[in-house]
GROMACS .gro file of C-alpha atoms in nm:
model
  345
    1UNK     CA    1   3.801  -1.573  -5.424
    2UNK     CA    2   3.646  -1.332  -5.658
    3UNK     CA    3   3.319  -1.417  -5.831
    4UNK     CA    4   3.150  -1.262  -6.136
    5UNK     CA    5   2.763  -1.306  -6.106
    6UNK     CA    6   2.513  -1.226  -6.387
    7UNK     CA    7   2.161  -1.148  -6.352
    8UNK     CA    8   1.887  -1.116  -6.626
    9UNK     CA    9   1.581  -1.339  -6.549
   10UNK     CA   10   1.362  -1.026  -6.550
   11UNK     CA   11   1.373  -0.672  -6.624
   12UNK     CA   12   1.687  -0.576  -6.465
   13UNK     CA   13   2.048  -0.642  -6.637
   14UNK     CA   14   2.279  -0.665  -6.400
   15UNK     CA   15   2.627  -0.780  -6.289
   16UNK     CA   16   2.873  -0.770  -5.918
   17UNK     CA   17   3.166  -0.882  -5.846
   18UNK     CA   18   3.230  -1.035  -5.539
   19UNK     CA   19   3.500  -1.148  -5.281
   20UNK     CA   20   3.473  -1.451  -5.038
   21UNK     CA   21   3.061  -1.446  -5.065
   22UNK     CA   22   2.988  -1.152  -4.840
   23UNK     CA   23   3.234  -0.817  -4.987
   24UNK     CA   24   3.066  -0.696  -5.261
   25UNK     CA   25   3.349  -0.485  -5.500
   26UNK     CA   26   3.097  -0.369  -5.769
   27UNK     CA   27   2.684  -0.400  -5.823
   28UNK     CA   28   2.627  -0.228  -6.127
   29UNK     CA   29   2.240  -0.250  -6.176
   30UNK     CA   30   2.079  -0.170  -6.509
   31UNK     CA   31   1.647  -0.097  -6.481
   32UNK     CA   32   1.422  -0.109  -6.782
   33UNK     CA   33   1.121   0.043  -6.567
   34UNK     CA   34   1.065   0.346  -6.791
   35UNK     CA   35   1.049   0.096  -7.124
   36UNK     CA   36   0.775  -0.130  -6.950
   37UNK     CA   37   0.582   0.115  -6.734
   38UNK     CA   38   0.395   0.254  -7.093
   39UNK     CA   39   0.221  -0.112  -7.056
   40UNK     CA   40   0.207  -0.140  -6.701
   41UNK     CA   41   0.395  -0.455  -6.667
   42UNK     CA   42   0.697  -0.620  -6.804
   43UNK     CA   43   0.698  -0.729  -7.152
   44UNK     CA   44   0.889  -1.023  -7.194
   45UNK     CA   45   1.048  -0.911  -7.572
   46UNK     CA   46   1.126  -0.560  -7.464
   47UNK     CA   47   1.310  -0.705  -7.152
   48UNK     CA   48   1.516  -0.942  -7.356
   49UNK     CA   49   1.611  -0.716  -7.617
   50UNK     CA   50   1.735  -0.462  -7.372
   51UNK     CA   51   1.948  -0.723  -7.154
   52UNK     CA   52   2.106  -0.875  -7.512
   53UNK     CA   53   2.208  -0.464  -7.576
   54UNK     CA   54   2.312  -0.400  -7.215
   55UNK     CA   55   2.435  -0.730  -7.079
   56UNK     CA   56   2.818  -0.637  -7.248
   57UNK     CA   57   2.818  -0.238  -7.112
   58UNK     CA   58   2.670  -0.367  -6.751
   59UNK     CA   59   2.987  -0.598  -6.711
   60UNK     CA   60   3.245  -0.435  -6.841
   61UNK     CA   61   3.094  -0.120  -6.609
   62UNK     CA   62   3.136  -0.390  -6.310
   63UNK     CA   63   3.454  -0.463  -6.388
   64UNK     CA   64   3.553  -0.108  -6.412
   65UNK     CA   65   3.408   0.007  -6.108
   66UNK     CA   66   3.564  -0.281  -5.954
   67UNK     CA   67   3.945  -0.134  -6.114
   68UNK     CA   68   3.948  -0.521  -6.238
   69UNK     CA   69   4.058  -0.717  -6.520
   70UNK     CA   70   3.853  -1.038  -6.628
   71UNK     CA   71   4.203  -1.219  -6.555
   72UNK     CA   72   4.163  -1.132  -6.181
   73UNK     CA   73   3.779  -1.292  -6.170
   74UNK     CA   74   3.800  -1.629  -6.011
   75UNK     CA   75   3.503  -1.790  -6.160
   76UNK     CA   76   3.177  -1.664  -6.333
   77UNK     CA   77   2.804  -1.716  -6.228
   78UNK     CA   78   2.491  -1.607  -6.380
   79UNK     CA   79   2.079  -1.703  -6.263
   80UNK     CA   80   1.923  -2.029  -6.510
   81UNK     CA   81   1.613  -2.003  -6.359
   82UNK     CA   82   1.320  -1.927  -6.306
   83UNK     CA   83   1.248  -1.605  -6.521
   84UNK     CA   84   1.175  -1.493  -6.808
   85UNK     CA   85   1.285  -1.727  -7.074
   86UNK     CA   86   1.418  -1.469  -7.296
   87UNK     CA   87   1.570  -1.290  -7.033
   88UNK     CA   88   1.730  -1.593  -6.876
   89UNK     CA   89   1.915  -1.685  -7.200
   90UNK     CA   90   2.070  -1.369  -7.243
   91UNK     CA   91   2.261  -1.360  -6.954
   92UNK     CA   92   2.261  -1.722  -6.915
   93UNK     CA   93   2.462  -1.753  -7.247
   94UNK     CA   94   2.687  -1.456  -7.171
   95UNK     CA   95   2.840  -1.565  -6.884
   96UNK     CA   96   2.867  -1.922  -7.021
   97UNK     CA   97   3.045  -1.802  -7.327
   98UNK     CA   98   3.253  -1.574  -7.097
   99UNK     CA   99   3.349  -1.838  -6.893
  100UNK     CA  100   3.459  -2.061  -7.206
  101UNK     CA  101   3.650  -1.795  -7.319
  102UNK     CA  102   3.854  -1.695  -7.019
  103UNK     CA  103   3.856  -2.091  -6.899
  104UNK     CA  104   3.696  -1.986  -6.579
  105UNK     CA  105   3.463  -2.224  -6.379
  106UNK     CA  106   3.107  -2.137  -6.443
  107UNK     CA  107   2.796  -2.186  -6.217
  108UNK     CA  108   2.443  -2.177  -6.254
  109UNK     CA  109   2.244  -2.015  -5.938
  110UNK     CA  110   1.885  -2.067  -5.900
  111UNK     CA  111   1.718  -1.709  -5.865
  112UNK     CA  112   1.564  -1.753  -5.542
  113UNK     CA  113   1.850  -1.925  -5.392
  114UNK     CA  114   2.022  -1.567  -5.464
  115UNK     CA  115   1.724  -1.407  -5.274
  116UNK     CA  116   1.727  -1.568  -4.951
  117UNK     CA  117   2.115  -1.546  -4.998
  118UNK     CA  118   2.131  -1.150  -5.024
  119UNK     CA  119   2.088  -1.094  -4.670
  120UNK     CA  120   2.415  -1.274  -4.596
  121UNK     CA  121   2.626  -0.988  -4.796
  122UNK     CA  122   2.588  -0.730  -4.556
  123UNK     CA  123   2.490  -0.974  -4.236
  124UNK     CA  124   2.684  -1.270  -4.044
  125UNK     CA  125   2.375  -1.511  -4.034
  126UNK     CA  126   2.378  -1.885  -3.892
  127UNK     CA  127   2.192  -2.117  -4.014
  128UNK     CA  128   1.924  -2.295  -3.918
  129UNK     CA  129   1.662  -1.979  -3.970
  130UNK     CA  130   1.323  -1.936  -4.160
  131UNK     CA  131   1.331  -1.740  -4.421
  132UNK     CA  132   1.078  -1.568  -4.601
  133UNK     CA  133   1.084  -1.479  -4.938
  134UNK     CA  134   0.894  -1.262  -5.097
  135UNK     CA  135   0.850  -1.125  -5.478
  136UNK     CA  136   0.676  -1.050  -5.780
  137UNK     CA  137   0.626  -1.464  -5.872
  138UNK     CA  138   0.715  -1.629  -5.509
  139UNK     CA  139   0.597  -1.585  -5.180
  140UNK     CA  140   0.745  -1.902  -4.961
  141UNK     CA  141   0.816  -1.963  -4.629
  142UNK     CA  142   1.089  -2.205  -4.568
  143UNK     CA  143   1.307  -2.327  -4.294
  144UNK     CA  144   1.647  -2.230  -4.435
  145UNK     CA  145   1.931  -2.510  -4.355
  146UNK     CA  146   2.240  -2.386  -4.561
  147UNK     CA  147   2.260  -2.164  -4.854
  148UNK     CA  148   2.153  -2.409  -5.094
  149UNK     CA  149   1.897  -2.649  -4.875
  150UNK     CA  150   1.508  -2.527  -4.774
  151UNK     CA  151   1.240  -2.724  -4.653
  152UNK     CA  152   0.936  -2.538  -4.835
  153UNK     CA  153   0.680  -2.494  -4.520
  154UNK     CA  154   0.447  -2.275  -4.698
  155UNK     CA  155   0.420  -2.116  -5.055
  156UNK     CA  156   0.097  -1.941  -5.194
  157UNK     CA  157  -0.138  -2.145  -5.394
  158UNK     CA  158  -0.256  -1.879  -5.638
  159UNK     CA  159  -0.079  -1.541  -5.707
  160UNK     CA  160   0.235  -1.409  -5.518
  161UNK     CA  161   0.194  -1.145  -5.295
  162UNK     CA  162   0.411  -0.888  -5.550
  163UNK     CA  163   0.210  -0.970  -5.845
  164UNK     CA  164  -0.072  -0.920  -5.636
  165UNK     CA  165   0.021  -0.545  -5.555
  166UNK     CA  166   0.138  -0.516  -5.940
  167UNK     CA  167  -0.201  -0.587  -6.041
  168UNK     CA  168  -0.410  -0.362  -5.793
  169UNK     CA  169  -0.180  -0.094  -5.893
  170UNK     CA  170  -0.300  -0.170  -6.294
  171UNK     CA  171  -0.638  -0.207  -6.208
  172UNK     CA  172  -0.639   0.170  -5.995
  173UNK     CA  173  -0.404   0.316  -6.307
  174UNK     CA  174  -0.147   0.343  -6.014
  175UNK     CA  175   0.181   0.326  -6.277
  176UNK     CA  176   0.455   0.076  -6.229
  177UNK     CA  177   0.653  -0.104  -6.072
  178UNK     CA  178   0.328  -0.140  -5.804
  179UNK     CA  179   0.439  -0.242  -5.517
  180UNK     CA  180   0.694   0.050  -5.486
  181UNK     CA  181   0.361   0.309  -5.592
  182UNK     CA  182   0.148   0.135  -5.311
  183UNK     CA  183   0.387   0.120  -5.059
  184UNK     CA  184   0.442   0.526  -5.079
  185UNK     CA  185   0.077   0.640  -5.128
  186UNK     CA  186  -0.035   0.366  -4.827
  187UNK     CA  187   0.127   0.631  -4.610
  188UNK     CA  188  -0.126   0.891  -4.700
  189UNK     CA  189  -0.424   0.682  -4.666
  190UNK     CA  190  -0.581   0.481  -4.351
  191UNK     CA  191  -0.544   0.105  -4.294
  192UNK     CA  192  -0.849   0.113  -4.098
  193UNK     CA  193  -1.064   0.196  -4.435
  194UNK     CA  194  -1.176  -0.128  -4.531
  195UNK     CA  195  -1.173  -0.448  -4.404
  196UNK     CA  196  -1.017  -0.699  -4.647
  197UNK     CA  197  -1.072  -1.042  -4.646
  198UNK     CA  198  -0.799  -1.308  -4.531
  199UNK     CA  199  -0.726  -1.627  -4.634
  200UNK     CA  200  -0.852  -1.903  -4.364
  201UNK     CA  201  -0.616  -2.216  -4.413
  202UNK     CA  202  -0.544  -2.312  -4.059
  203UNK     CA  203  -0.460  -2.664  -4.058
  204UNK     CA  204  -0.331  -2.949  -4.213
  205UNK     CA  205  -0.027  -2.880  -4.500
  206UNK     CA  206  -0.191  -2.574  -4.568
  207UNK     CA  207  -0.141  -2.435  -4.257
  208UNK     CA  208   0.201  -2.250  -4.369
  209UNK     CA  209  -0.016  -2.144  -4.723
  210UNK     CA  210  -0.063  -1.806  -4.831
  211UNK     CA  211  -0.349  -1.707  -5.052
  212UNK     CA  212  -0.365  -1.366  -5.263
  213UNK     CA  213  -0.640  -1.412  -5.532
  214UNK     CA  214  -0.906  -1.335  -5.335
  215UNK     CA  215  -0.756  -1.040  -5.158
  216UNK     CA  216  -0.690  -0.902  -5.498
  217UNK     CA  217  -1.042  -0.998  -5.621
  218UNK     CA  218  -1.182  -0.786  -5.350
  219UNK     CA  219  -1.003  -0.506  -5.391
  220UNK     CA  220  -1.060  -0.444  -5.741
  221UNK     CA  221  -1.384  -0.551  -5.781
  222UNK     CA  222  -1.611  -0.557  -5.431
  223UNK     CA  223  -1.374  -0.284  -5.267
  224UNK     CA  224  -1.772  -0.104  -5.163
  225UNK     CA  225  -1.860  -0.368  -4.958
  226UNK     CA  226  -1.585  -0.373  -4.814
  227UNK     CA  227  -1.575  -0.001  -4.684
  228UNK     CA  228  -1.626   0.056  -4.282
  229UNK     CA  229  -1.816   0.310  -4.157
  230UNK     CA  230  -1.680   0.620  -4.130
  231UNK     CA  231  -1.430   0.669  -4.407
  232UNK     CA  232  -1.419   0.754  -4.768
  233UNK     CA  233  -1.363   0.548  -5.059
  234UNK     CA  234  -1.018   0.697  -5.152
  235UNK     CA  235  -0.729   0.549  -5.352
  236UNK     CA  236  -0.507   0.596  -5.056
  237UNK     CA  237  -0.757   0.407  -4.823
  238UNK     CA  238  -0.762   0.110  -5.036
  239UNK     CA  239  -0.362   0.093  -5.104
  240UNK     CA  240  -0.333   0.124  -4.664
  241UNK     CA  241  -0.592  -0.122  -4.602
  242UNK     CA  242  -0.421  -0.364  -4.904
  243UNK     CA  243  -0.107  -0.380  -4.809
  244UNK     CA  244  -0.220  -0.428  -4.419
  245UNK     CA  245  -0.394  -0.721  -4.503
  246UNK     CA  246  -0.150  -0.848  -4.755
  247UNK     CA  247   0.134  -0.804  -4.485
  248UNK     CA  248  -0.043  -0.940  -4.221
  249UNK     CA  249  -0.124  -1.262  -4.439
  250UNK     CA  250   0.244  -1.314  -4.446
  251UNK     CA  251   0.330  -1.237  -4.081
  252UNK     CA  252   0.065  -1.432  -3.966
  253UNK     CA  253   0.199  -1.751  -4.140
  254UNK     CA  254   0.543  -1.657  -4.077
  255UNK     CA  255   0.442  -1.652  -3.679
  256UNK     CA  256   0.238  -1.962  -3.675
  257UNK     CA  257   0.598  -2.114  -3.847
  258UNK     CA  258   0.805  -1.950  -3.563
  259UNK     CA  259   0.592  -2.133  -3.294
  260UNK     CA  260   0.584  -2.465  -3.471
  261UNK     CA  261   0.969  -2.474  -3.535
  262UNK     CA  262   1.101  -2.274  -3.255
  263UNK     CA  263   1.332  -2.067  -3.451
  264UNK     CA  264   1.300  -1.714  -3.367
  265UNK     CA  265   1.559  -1.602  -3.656
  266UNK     CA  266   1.377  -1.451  -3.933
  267UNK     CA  267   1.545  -1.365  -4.272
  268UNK     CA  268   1.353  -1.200  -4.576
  269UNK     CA  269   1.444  -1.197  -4.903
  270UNK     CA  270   1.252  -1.074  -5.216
  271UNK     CA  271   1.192  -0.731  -5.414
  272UNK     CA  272   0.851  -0.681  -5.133
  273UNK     CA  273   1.108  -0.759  -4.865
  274UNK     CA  274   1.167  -0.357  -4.924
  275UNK     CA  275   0.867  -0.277  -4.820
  276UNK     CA  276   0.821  -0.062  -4.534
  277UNK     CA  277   0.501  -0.183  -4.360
  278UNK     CA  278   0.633  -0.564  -4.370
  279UNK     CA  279   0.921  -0.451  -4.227
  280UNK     CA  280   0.812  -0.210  -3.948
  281UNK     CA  281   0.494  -0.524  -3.872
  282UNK     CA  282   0.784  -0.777  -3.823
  283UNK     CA  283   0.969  -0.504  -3.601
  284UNK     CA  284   0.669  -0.519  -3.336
  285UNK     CA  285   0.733  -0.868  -3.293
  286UNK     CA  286   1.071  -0.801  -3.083
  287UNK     CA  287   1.052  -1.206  -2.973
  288UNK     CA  288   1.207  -1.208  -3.304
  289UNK     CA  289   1.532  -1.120  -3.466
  290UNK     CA  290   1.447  -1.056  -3.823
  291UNK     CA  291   1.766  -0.971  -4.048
  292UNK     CA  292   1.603  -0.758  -4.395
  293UNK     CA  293   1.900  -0.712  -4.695
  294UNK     CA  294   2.004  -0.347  -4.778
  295UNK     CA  295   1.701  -0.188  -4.978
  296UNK     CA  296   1.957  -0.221  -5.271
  297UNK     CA  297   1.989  -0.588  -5.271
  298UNK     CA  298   1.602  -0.657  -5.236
  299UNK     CA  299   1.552  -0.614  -5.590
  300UNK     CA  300   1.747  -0.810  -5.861
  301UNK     CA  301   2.102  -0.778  -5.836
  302UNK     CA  302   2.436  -0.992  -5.983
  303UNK     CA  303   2.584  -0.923  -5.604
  304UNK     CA  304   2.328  -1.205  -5.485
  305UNK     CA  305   2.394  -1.454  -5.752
  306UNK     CA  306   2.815  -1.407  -5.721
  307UNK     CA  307   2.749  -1.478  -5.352
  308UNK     CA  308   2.587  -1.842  -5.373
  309UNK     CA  309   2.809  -1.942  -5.641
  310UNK     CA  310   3.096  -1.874  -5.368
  311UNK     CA  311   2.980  -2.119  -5.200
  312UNK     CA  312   2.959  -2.379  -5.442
  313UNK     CA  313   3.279  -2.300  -5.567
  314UNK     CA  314   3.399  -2.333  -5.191
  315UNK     CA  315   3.261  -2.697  -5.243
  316UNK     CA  316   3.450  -2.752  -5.534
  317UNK     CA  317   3.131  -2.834  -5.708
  318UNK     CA  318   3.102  -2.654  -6.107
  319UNK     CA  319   2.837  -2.593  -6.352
  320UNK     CA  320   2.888  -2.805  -6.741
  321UNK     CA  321   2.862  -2.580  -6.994
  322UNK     CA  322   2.556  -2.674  -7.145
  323UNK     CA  323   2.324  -2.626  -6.877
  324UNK     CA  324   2.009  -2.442  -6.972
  325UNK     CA  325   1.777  -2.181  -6.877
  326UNK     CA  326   1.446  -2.279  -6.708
  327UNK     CA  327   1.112  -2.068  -6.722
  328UNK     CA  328   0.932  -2.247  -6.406
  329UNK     CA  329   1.089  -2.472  -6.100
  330UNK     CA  330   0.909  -2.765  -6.026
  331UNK     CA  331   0.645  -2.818  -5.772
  332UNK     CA  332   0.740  -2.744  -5.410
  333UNK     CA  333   0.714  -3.045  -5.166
  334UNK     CA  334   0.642  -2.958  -4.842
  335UNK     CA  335   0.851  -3.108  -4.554
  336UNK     CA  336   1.215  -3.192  -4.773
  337UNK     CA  337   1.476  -3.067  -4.930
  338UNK     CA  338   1.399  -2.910  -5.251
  339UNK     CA  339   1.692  -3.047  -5.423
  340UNK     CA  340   1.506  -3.026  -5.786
  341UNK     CA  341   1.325  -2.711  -5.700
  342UNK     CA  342   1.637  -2.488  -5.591
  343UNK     CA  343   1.912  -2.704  -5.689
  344UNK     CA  344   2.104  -2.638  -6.046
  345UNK     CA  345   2.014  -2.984  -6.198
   0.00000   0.00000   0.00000
């Protein structure tokens, strides 16, 4: 079965084909970095405008590097939410009017569900595992049960950790995207520079939480105080020593999961799930089998949306034609199934 999957909730237009959930037969993947990096950020306009005049070009590239007719496409699936409103409706309504047209079953995939799903194109994964997943508006740990079921263990309760690096990198004139800047000029500094602060929620529900406001509070503004003895105040210094203690965060919460649950499978998912110090810090921990996607399919890509909506269409479940695009999901609740949070209702 051969699946179509359209994504657009952010700054990326793109589209895959797919076959049986896990070969991917085109990713064509479509960036609007250099028309957002002038304001450090992603404008939400600019980003729709660009995926209305490149949504028809990215699919009909897909198809063509797939040496594919839309008659040979099984079924059609694009991301509803959450996103960028603008940017959700643009590929939301595409692949709903292609679908229509063609009289192809259509699906709806929750973003995130295609996240922690991207992994599974390129790895044979069983289920139950905790995943972690990681991006510019989640961070979440969650004991994954199938493709479409997570119990949310821990999410952060202020900013994610990728719009935390986004942010530092504004503040330090660093360019954009940040995390990708931070992650390369890290390397040059020391992580031993400054000692960060870390969030101390150890018990109770909170005990899974992450926390990022404060870390980015005291690098942009206290960084000084922060500074040990014996080093220099350098950009490269406070990149290393940010992203150690924003990794660490994570891995520490992921580890305090791993004990608690007793699952030693680790799966990431996310556009930070590309970067190299969270990978190489969960590598130490060889108690631990953690499975990372291909760099390519960390960001946003169609491939990851095609290959949930496989498995709903393995189900025999569909999408109606007038579902909508949704800005937000609702509020996680720890300790069940987060039907309404990561379900297509």
């Amino acid at each position: 079965m051969k699946v179509l999957g359209i994504e657009s909730s952010c700054d990326e237009t793109a589209c895959a084909i797919v076959e049986d959930g896990h070969n991917i037969i085109s990713n064509v993947v479509a960036t609007q970095i250099p028309f957002h990096q002038v304001y450090k950020g992603v404008v939400p306009e600019i980003a729709s405008r660009k995926h209305a005049e490149w949504i028809l070009p990215v699919v009909r590239q897909a198809l063509a590097e797939a040496n594919m007719t839309l008659d040979q496409v099984d079924a059609i699936a694009a991301t509803n939410r959450p996103g960028l409103m603008g940017s959700l409706l643009v590929g939301l309504t595409f692949a709903k009017t292609l679908a229509w047209s063609a009289n192809k079953p259509f699906f709806a995939v929750n973003h995130m569900l295609g996240h922690m799903y991207a992994a599974h194109l390129a790895n044979d994964i069983q289920y139950p595992y905790l995943g972690l997943l990681v991006s510019g508006g989640h961070s979440i740990i969650a004991k994954v049960n199938s493709f479409d079921d997570l119990e949310v263990l821990g999410t952060t309760i202020d900013d994610s950790v990728g719009e935390a690096f986004d942010k530092v990198a504004k503040y330090y004139d660093l360019g954009y995207p940040g995390g990708v800047i931070i992650d390369k000029l890290a390397q040059e500094g020391d992580a031993k520079a400054f000692s960060f602060p870390t969030p101390k929620m150890d018990k109770g529900e909170h005990r899974y939480d992450v926390s990022f406001s404060g870390l980015k509070t005291a690098v942009i503004h206290q960084s000084d105080s922060f500074l040990n003895e014996g080093y220099e105040k350098t950009t490269a210094n406070i990149a290393a020593s940010f992203q150690e203690t924003a990794c660490k965060t994570l891995v520490s919460r992921l580890l305090r999961a791993v004990k608690d649950t007793g699952l030693t499978t680790v799966v990431a998912g996310g556009g930070v799930a590309a970067n190299s110090r969270l990978r190489a810090m969960l590598a130490e921990h060889t108690e631990l089998n953690c499975i990372f996607p291909p760099l390519k399919l960390c960001g946003d890509n169609g491939a990851m949306i095609a290959g949930v909506a496989y498995h709903f269409l393995k189900r025999g479940e569909t999408s109606p034609l007038n579902t909508t695009a949704c800005a937000r999901i609702p509020q996680f609740k720890r300790g069940l199934a987060n039907l309404e949070a990561f379900g297509r209702r």
